[in-house]
Amino acid sequence: MTLPDLPLVAILRGLDPKDAAAVGRVLFDAGWRLLEVPLNRPGALDAIRILVDMAPPDAIVGGGTMLSVADVDAVARAGGRLFVAPNCNPAAIAHARAAGMLCAPGVATPTEAFTALDAGAHALKLFPAESIGPAGLKAMTSVLPAGTPLWPVGGVAPEQIPAWKAAGATGAGIGGQLFAPGVGLDALAARAAAFVQAWRA
């Protein structure tokens, strides 16, 4: 599956469906093309539907905290094409892959990483990134297949992106540093632009 030019995932935890269109517009206008709405908050599937309906053709919208085959089916029914999880569940990964989703399960060890790839993962979400660190990511790159997309997630700030890229990160997932319920649209736009600038620098 072809990844967008900007390999940053906006993690929209707690996105209220009534705010989804406005938040989505800010992020799409800033160049973001990977948006996930974690399922462990109310209204997630409704927010996914709204984002899917307004997304540019090259955008991929889907769910986060997708823990089961049932979660995959629910997001697919909402039109989602992105599978993101905090863990490595081979059955859920394989099901999402078969459904045509871009699959980015969570891993924290080489064992989980290889299990996820064997199940069909397109990218690996290194979570929690705070505890793995750039050194841990760099060590993983020495054993994983060349070209494996690696996305640190958890506490990644714009000023940390150069270190992650130097260690081998090919993207990142951005949560609370980008979006939290109640954030103003101007602040969201400024944060979104800061991450884009940091990645492309």
mmCIF file of C-alpha atoms in Angstrom:
data_model
loop_
_atom_site.group_PDB
_atom_site.id
_atom_site.type_symbol
_atom_site.label_atom_id
_atom_site.label_comp_id
_atom_site.label_asym_id
_atom_site.label_seq_id
_atom_site.Cartn_x
_atom_site.Cartn_y
_atom_site.Cartn_z
ATOM 1 C CA MET A 1 0.000 0.000 0.000
ATOM 2 C CA THR A 2 1.321 3.457 -0.914
ATOM 3 C CA LEU A 3 1.949 5.718 2.061
ATOM 4 C CA PRO A 4 1.190 9.447 1.862
ATOM 5 C CA ASP A 5 4.068 11.868 1.316
ATOM 6 C CA LEU A 6 3.619 13.154 4.885
ATOM 7 C CA PRO A 7 3.952 10.029 7.073
ATOM 8 C CA LEU A 8 2.537 11.603 10.229
ATOM 9 C CA VAL A 9 -0.577 10.117 11.830
ATOM 10 C CA ALA A 10 -2.935 12.492 13.652
ATOM 11 C CA ILE A 11 -4.284 10.651 16.695
ATOM 12 C CA LEU A 12 -7.629 12.278 17.421
ATOM 13 C CA ARG A 13 -8.474 10.742 20.779
ATOM 14 C CA GLY A 14 -11.791 11.967 22.150
ATOM 15 C CA LEU A 15 -12.818 13.731 18.937
ATOM 16 C CA ASP A 16 -16.480 14.730 19.248
ATOM 17 C CA PRO A 17 -18.391 14.010 16.030
ATOM 18 C CA LYS A 18 -19.749 17.576 16.061
ATOM 19 C CA ASP A 19 -16.154 18.863 15.861
ATOM 20 C CA ALA A 20 -14.892 16.285 13.366
ATOM 21 C CA ALA A 21 -15.479 18.285 10.183
ATOM 22 C CA ALA A 22 -13.746 21.414 11.484
ATOM 23 C CA VAL A 23 -10.796 19.478 12.922
ATOM 24 C CA GLY A 24 -10.468 17.419 9.757
ATOM 25 C CA ARG A 25 -10.463 20.521 7.571
ATOM 26 C CA VAL A 26 -7.637 22.119 9.571
ATOM 27 C CA LEU A 27 -5.507 18.978 9.359
ATOM 28 C CA PHE A 28 -6.184 18.265 5.686
ATOM 29 C CA ASP A 29 -5.426 21.886 4.808
ATOM 30 C CA ALA A 30 -2.115 21.594 6.702
ATOM 31 C CA GLY A 31 -1.135 18.595 4.592
ATOM 32 C CA TRP A 32 -1.951 15.744 6.983
ATOM 33 C CA ARG A 33 -3.219 12.627 5.198
ATOM 34 C CA LEU A 34 -3.280 9.962 7.942
ATOM 35 C CA LEU A 35 -5.990 10.435 10.582
ATOM 36 C CA GLU A 36 -6.989 7.949 13.256
ATOM 37 C CA VAL A 37 -9.802 8.194 15.789
ATOM 38 C CA PRO A 38 -9.187 5.811 18.721
ATOM 39 C CA LEU A 39 -12.172 3.598 19.441
ATOM 40 C CA ASN A 40 -11.882 3.801 23.231
ATOM 41 C CA ARG A 41 -13.823 7.056 23.425
ATOM 42 C CA PRO A 42 -17.528 7.684 22.673
ATOM 43 C CA GLY A 43 -18.507 8.762 19.172
ATOM 44 C CA ALA A 44 -15.390 7.432 17.472
ATOM 45 C CA LEU A 45 -17.148 5.612 14.651
ATOM 46 C CA ASP A 46 -19.377 8.603 13.890
ATOM 47 C CA ALA A 47 -16.318 10.854 13.775
ATOM 48 C CA ILE A 48 -14.579 8.407 11.422
ATOM 49 C CA ARG A 49 -17.590 8.472 9.063
ATOM 50 C CA ILE A 50 -17.544 12.263 8.944
ATOM 51 C CA LEU A 51 -13.793 12.407 8.275
ATOM 52 C CA VAL A 52 -14.033 9.725 5.577
ATOM 53 C CA ASP A 53 -16.776 11.652 3.784
ATOM 54 C CA MET A 54 -14.721 14.865 3.618
ATOM 55 C CA ALA A 55 -11.237 13.426 3.157
ATOM 56 C CA PRO A 56 -9.161 14.257 0.056
ATOM 57 C CA PRO A 57 -8.656 11.328 -2.327
ATOM 58 C CA ASP A 58 -5.099 10.741 -1.114
ATOM 59 C CA ALA A 59 -6.009 10.688 2.586
ATOM 60 C CA ILE A 60 -6.387 7.540 4.700
ATOM 61 C CA VAL A 61 -8.758 7.738 7.680
ATOM 62 C CA GLY A 62 -9.430 5.004 10.192
ATOM 63 C CA GLY A 63 -9.427 3.852 13.774
ATOM 64 C CA GLY A 64 -6.995 3.572 16.627
ATOM 65 C CA THR A 65 -7.010 1.263 19.653
ATOM 66 C CA MET A 66 -8.387 -1.446 17.354
ATOM 67 C CA LEU A 67 -8.024 -4.527 19.525
ATOM 68 C CA SER A 68 -10.121 -7.156 17.775
ATOM 69 C CA VAL A 69 -11.539 -8.472 14.529
ATOM 70 C CA ALA A 70 -14.857 -6.902 15.571
ATOM 71 C CA ASP A 71 -13.159 -3.495 15.795
ATOM 72 C CA VAL A 72 -11.807 -3.954 12.273
ATOM 73 C CA ASP A 73 -15.279 -4.759 10.967
ATOM 74 C CA ALA A 74 -16.811 -1.758 12.728
ATOM 75 C CA VAL A 75 -14.241 0.660 11.292
ATOM 76 C CA ALA A 76 -14.594 -0.882 7.835
ATOM 77 C CA ARG A 77 -18.359 -0.337 7.972
ATOM 78 C CA ALA A 78 -17.656 3.326 8.811
ATOM 79 C CA GLY A 79 -15.505 3.582 5.700
ATOM 80 C CA GLY A 80 -12.163 3.524 7.521
ATOM 81 C CA ARG A 81 -9.054 2.270 5.744
ATOM 82 C CA LEU A 82 -6.476 2.690 8.518
ATOM 83 C CA PHE A 83 -5.848 0.117 11.256
ATOM 84 C CA VAL A 84 -3.847 1.312 14.259
ATOM 85 C CA ALA A 85 -3.489 -0.590 17.524
ATOM 86 C CA PRO A 86 -1.415 -0.256 20.695
ATOM 87 C CA ASN A 87 -0.668 -3.986 20.618
ATOM 88 C CA CYS A 88 0.215 -6.853 18.300
ATOM 89 C CA ASN A 89 -2.827 -9.081 17.674
ATOM 90 C CA PRO A 90 -2.012 -11.221 14.620
ATOM 91 C CA ALA A 91 -5.653 -12.144 13.982
ATOM 92 C CA ALA A 92 -6.757 -8.503 13.962
ATOM 93 C CA ILE A 93 -3.803 -7.471 11.789
ATOM 94 C CA ALA A 94 -4.497 -10.198 9.225
ATOM 95 C CA HIS A 95 -8.203 -9.351 9.180
ATOM 96 C CA ALA A 96 -7.480 -5.668 8.630
ATOM 97 C CA ARG A 97 -4.996 -6.478 5.884
ATOM 98 C CA ALA A 98 -7.587 -8.680 4.161
ATOM 99 C CA ALA A 99 -10.085 -5.813 4.416
ATOM 100 C CA GLY A 100 -7.690 -3.589 2.466
ATOM 101 C CA MET A 101 -6.616 -1.426 5.382
ATOM 102 C CA LEU A 102 -3.236 0.184 5.963
ATOM 103 C CA CYS A 103 -2.080 -1.745 9.030
ATOM 104 C CA ALA A 104 0.075 -0.183 11.748
ATOM 105 C CA PRO A 105 -0.059 -2.322 14.897
ATOM 106 C CA GLY A 106 1.809 -1.486 18.064
ATOM 107 C CA VAL A 107 5.078 -3.200 18.950
ATOM 108 C CA ALA A 108 7.700 -2.674 21.620
ATOM 109 C CA THR A 109 10.094 -5.576 21.009
ATOM 110 C CA PRO A 110 11.716 -7.296 18.017
ATOM 111 C CA THR A 111 9.602 -10.392 18.711
ATOM 112 C CA GLU A 112 6.388 -8.365 18.415
ATOM 113 C CA ALA A 113 7.744 -6.575 15.359
ATOM 114 C CA PHE A 114 8.403 -9.792 13.448
ATOM 115 C CA THR A 115 5.058 -11.245 14.563
ATOM 116 C CA ALA A 116 3.282 -8.139 13.258
ATOM 117 C CA LEU A 117 5.098 -8.249 9.929
ATOM 118 C CA ASP A 118 4.331 -11.943 9.523
ATOM 119 C CA ALA A 119 0.630 -11.134 10.079
ATOM 120 C CA GLY A 120 0.678 -8.520 7.310
ATOM 121 C CA ALA A 121 1.539 -5.203 8.957
ATOM 122 C CA HIS A 122 2.510 -2.423 6.542
ATOM 123 C CA ALA A 123 4.102 -0.246 9.234
ATOM 124 C CA LEU A 124 5.101 -0.711 12.856
ATOM 125 C CA LYS A 125 3.899 1.637 15.568
ATOM 126 C CA LEU A 126 6.673 1.781 18.186
ATOM 127 C CA PHE A 127 4.735 2.255 21.403
ATOM 128 C CA PRO A 128 5.280 3.652 23.937
ATOM 129 C CA ALA A 129 7.979 5.681 22.230
ATOM 130 C CA GLU A 130 8.990 7.402 25.471
ATOM 131 C CA SER A 131 10.321 4.134 26.882
ATOM 132 C CA ILE A 132 11.739 2.740 23.621
ATOM 133 C CA GLY A 133 13.600 5.921 22.696
ATOM 134 C CA PRO A 134 15.570 6.649 19.525
ATOM 135 C CA ALA A 135 18.316 4.240 20.653
ATOM 136 C CA GLY A 136 15.812 1.390 20.898
ATOM 137 C CA LEU A 137 14.400 2.214 17.479
ATOM 138 C CA LYS A 138 17.874 2.285 15.975
ATOM 139 C CA ALA A 139 18.632 -1.121 17.452
ATOM 140 C CA MET A 140 15.460 -2.553 15.901
ATOM 141 C CA THR A 141 16.425 -1.282 12.468
ATOM 142 C CA SER A 142 19.512 -3.487 12.603
ATOM 143 C CA VAL A 143 17.411 -6.658 12.602
ATOM 144 C CA LEU A 144 14.176 -5.725 10.816
ATOM 145 C CA PRO A 145 13.814 -6.035 7.023
ATOM 146 C CA ALA A 146 15.286 -3.027 5.232
ATOM 147 C CA GLY A 147 12.659 -0.416 4.452
ATOM 148 C CA THR A 148 10.238 -1.419 7.220
ATOM 149 C CA PRO A 149 8.205 1.718 8.066
ATOM 150 C CA LEU A 150 8.759 2.572 11.746
ATOM 151 C CA TRP A 151 6.530 5.108 13.475
ATOM 152 C CA PRO A 152 7.262 6.132 17.077
ATOM 153 C CA VAL A 153 4.111 7.021 18.991
ATOM 154 C CA GLY A 154 3.807 8.518 22.451
ATOM 155 C CA GLY A 155 5.109 11.911 23.536
ATOM 156 C CA VAL A 156 6.717 12.848 20.210
ATOM 157 C CA ALA A 157 7.168 16.644 19.995
ATOM 158 C CA PRO A 158 8.326 18.660 16.960
ATOM 159 C CA GLU A 159 11.759 19.307 18.470
ATOM 160 C CA GLN A 160 12.302 15.548 18.941
ATOM 161 C CA ILE A 161 11.609 14.602 15.329
ATOM 162 C CA PRO A 162 15.202 15.110 14.066
ATOM 163 C CA ALA A 163 16.500 12.585 16.625
ATOM 164 C CA TRP A 164 13.826 10.063 15.715
ATOM 165 C CA LYS A 165 14.529 10.456 11.999
ATOM 166 C CA ALA A 166 18.254 10.085 12.585
ATOM 167 C CA ALA A 167 17.550 6.819 14.408
ATOM 168 C CA GLY A 168 15.553 5.476 11.472
ATOM 169 C CA ALA A 169 11.960 6.593 12.023
ATOM 170 C CA THR A 170 10.056 6.875 8.753
ATOM 171 C CA GLY A 171 6.995 8.561 10.275
ATOM 172 C CA ALA A 172 5.329 9.182 13.631
ATOM 173 C CA GLY A 173 1.997 9.163 15.383
ATOM 174 C CA ILE A 174 1.081 12.394 17.137
ATOM 175 C CA GLY A 175 -1.562 12.497 19.843
ATOM 176 C CA GLY A 176 -1.834 14.953 22.712
ATOM 177 C CA GLN A 177 0.954 17.155 21.343
ATOM 178 C CA LEU A 178 -1.365 17.852 18.382
ATOM 179 C CA PHE A 179 -4.983 17.337 19.417
ATOM 180 C CA ALA A 180 -6.991 17.151 22.612
ATOM 181 C CA PRO A 181 -10.717 17.739 23.059
ATOM 182 C CA GLY A 182 -11.382 21.455 23.344
ATOM 183 C CA VAL A 183 -8.282 22.634 21.507
ATOM 184 C CA GLY A 184 -8.970 25.769 19.467
ATOM 185 C CA LEU A 185 -8.766 25.529 15.701
ATOM 186 C CA ASP A 186 -6.088 28.218 15.505
ATOM 187 C CA ALA A 187 -3.944 26.360 18.026
ATOM 188 C CA LEU A 188 -4.537 23.104 16.176
ATOM 189 C CA ALA A 189 -3.473 24.711 12.898
ATOM 190 C CA ALA A 190 -0.295 26.070 14.502
ATOM 191 C CA ARG A 191 0.587 22.695 16.023
ATOM 192 C CA ALA A 192 -0.149 20.878 12.761
ATOM 193 C CA ALA A 193 2.092 23.260 10.825
ATOM 194 C CA ALA A 194 4.899 22.918 13.382
ATOM 195 C CA PHE A 195 4.963 19.146 12.982
ATOM 196 C CA VAL A 196 4.880 19.364 9.196
ATOM 197 C CA GLN A 197 7.762 21.844 9.221
ATOM 198 C CA ALA A 198 9.766 19.688 11.651
ATOM 199 C CA TRP A 199 9.277 16.575 9.550
ATOM 200 C CA ARG A 200 10.155 18.235 6.259
ATOM 201 C CA ALA A 201 13.156 20.180 7.590
#
